[in-house]
Amino acid sequence: AVAKIGHAWGVDTTRLREGLPLIRYLPGAPPVGKHGDEDRHGVVPNATLVVYLTAADAAASGPSGQTLFPEAGVSVTPQPGAILSFQNVDGAGAPHPKGKHLVSAVPKDAAGDRLVLQIPIAHAEGVAPYAYPEHVSGNKKPGEHEKLHGNADQKAAYQAAVAAGMSIAVAFMAAKSGKFNPDAEEELKKLAQESGKFADADFDTKAQ
């Protein structure tokens, strides 16, 4: 499959040997708000490929797990094996005005998880286009992705922090690390402050 992606899109897929960026949405997962893709360094990939591994569940409010582009008037319903590709930047290299998108919720009674591979493509000057293994779901706060889509340890760490009455910032950092100990509150708070991604209110508001 990786070789086919490289051939079809004319990109170097060597970096994907490090692993494939899988995103898992459990039944009951809330919608992902409108955002533009960027990596953990704030770099916007030239394009993104979304490989759908599961189908949408029928829901009263419409198909679940759709990818929606409001400015472009486009909605894509997941079908196993289908690939969605879209540009994140325009011809001048600026964020594309129609590239922002959102993902609809997965209902609690969904038959299964929503699984996708998200593959960003970069095309730096003087370098052949290449795909790389990183989640690029917008400018999330550290631990926000792990809270929603992380492994069992990461989700358990977040819930433990919530039960202990921790702030949003501390709970998110616990999710990112995959463990929580009340004695580590100050350490987690310091890490959150150093990230520069949290607002003052995130340190005062309890996570839930």
C-alpha positions as a printed Julia matrix, in Angstrom:
208×3 Matrix{Float64}:
   0.0    0.0    0.0
   2.84   2.39   0.86
   4.52   1.72  -2.48
   1.24   2.43  -4.28
   0.94   5.76  -2.46
   4.46   6.68  -3.48
   3.77   5.8   -7.1
   0.34   7.44  -7.32
   1.37  10.72  -5.7
   4.97  10.79  -6.88
   6.43  11.1   -3.39
   9.27   9.49  -1.46
   7.75   7.14   1.14
  11.01   6.03   2.78
  10.16   7.81   6.04
   6.95   5.79   6.38
   9.1    2.77   7.23
   9.3    4.31  10.72
   5.6    3.59  11.13
   2.21   4.67   9.87
   0.28   7.42  11.7
  -2.94   5.64  12.69
  -5.78   7.6   14.3
  -8.45   5.73  16.24
 -11.78   7.27  17.22
 -13.75   5.21  19.74
 -17.57   5.07  19.8
 -18.74   8.23  21.53
 -15.81  10.3   20.24
 -16.84  13.97  19.93
 -16.47  15.89  16.68
 -13.07  17.33  15.84
 -13.47  21.08  15.38
 -12.52  22.98  12.25
  -8.77  23.27  11.86
  -5.94  23.42   9.39
  -3.36  20.65   9.48
   0.05  21.32  11.02
   2.68  19.17  12.7
   4.01  19.41  16.26
   6.44  22.12  15.19
   3.68  24.26  13.7
   4.74  23.42  10.14
   1.9   23.1    7.63
   2.36  20.12   5.26
   1.8   20.84   1.58
  -0.86  18.13   1.4
  -2.51  15.46   3.53
  -3.67  11.97   2.61
  -6.38  10.34   4.7
  -6.69   6.58   4.19
 -10.04   5.32   5.47
  -9.82   1.87   7.05
 -13.41   1.62   8.28
 -16.83   2.64   6.98
 -19.1    5.3    8.47
 -21.82   4.24  10.9
 -25.35   5.37  10.07
 -26.5    7.92  12.65
 -29.66   9.97  13.07
 -27.67  13.15  12.51
 -25.96  11.81   9.39
 -23.04   9.5    8.57
 -20.44   9.4   11.34
 -16.78  10.25  11.03
 -17.16  12.33   7.88
 -14.43  14.76   6.85
 -16.06  18.12   6.11
 -14.63  21.16   4.34
 -17.09  24.01   5.08
 -15.43  26.64   2.9
 -15.26  24.26  -0.06
 -18.74  22.83   0.46
 -17.35  19.28   0.43
 -18.11  16.33   2.71
 -16.43  12.94   2.46
 -17.99   9.8    3.93
 -15.5    7.07   4.95
 -15.34   3.92   2.85
 -12.75   1.22   3.6
  -9.79   1.54   1.24
 -10.73   5.01  -0.02
  -8.15   7.8    0.12
  -8.89  11.49   0.53
  -6.15  13.92  -0.53
  -6.23  17.68  -0.14
  -3.92  20.68  -0.34
  -3.08  22.55   2.85
  -1.27  25.43   1.13
  -1.94  27.56  -1.93
   0.4   28.33  -4.82
   2.23  30.93  -2.74
   2.8   28.5    0.13
   0.26  30.17   2.44
  -2.44  28.15   4.27
  -5.13  27.29   1.72
  -8.35  29.25   2.39
 -10.44  26.14   1.71
  -8.18  23.63   3.46
  -9.68  23.9    6.94
 -11.84  20.92   7.82
 -13.57  19.1   10.64
 -14.58  15.54  11.48
 -18.09  14.62  12.56
 -18.68  12.69  15.78
 -18.77   8.92  16.16
 -22.02   7.95  17.95
 -21.86   6.02  21.22
 -23.8    3.15  19.65
 -21.46   2.87  16.66
 -20.73  -0.71  15.64
 -16.98  -0.17  15.88
 -14.07   2.25  16.03
 -13.27   4.78  13.29
  -9.78   4.07  11.95
  -7.82   6.21   9.52
  -4.23   6.64   8.43
  -3.21  10.27   8.15
  -0.17  10.83   5.94
   1.23  14.36   5.5
   3.25  15.26   2.42
   5.97  17.92   2.42
   7.64  19.56  -0.56
  10.48  21.75   0.66
  12.49  23.78  -1.83
  15.26  21.72  -3.38
  13.93  18.47  -1.89
  11.8   15.85  -3.63
   8.25  15.6   -2.21
   8.07  13.11   0.65
   5.51  11.55   2.97
   6.29  11.35   6.67
   4.76   9.6    9.71
   3.25  12.26  11.95
  -0.19  13.28  13.15
  -1.04  16.72  11.76
  -4.51  17.34  13.15
  -4.08  21.03  13.82
  -2.58  23.05  16.64
  -3.69  20.88  19.55
  -2.49  21.33  23.09
  -0.01  18.69  24.32
  -1.96  15.66  25.5
  -5.2   16.67  23.79
  -4.82  14.05  21.08
  -3.75  11.38  23.59
  -6.76  12.14  25.78
  -9.14  11.39  22.9
  -7.29   8.93  20.7
  -4.33   7.65  22.73
  -3.66   4.19  24.08
  -5.27   2.72  27.19
  -2.54   4.02  29.53
  -2.83   7.56  28.19
  -6.6    7.64  28.53
  -6.4    6.1   32.0
  -3.85   8.72  33.06
  -6.19  11.5   31.96
  -9.14   9.99  33.83
  -7.01   9.54  36.96
  -6.02  13.21  36.82
  -9.69  14.2   36.4
 -10.67  12.06  39.4
  -7.95  13.78  41.44
  -9.36  17.22  40.58
  -6.45  18.33  38.42
  -6.52  21.28  36.04
  -6.95  20.91  32.29
  -3.25  21.6   31.73
  -2.09  18.99  34.25
  -4.58  16.36  33.04
  -3.52  16.85  29.42
   0.15  16.48  30.32
  -0.68  13.32  32.28
  -2.38  11.93  29.16
   0.66  12.8   27.07
   3.0   10.96  29.45
   0.66   7.99  29.86
   0.84   8.0   33.66
  -0.4   10.07  36.57
   0.75  10.48  40.16
  -0.72  13.26  42.32
   2.77  13.95  43.65
   3.86  14.9   40.11
   1.33  17.75  39.8
   3.94  20.53  39.96
   6.19  18.75  37.48
   3.32  18.3   35.01
   2.29  21.92  35.51
   5.82  23.08  34.74
   5.91  21.0   31.55
   2.59  22.5   30.48
   3.9   26.03  31.11
   7.08  25.33  29.17
   5.08  24.15  26.15
   3.57  27.62  25.75
   0.36  26.01  24.41
  -1.93  26.52  27.39
  -3.97  29.58  28.37
  -4.01  30.83  31.96
  -7.54  29.46  32.35
  -6.26  25.95  31.58
  -4.31  26.02  34.84
  -7.31  27.2   36.88
 -10.14  25.17  35.33
 -10.6   21.58  36.47
 -10.53  18.93  33.76
 -13.62  16.82  33.21
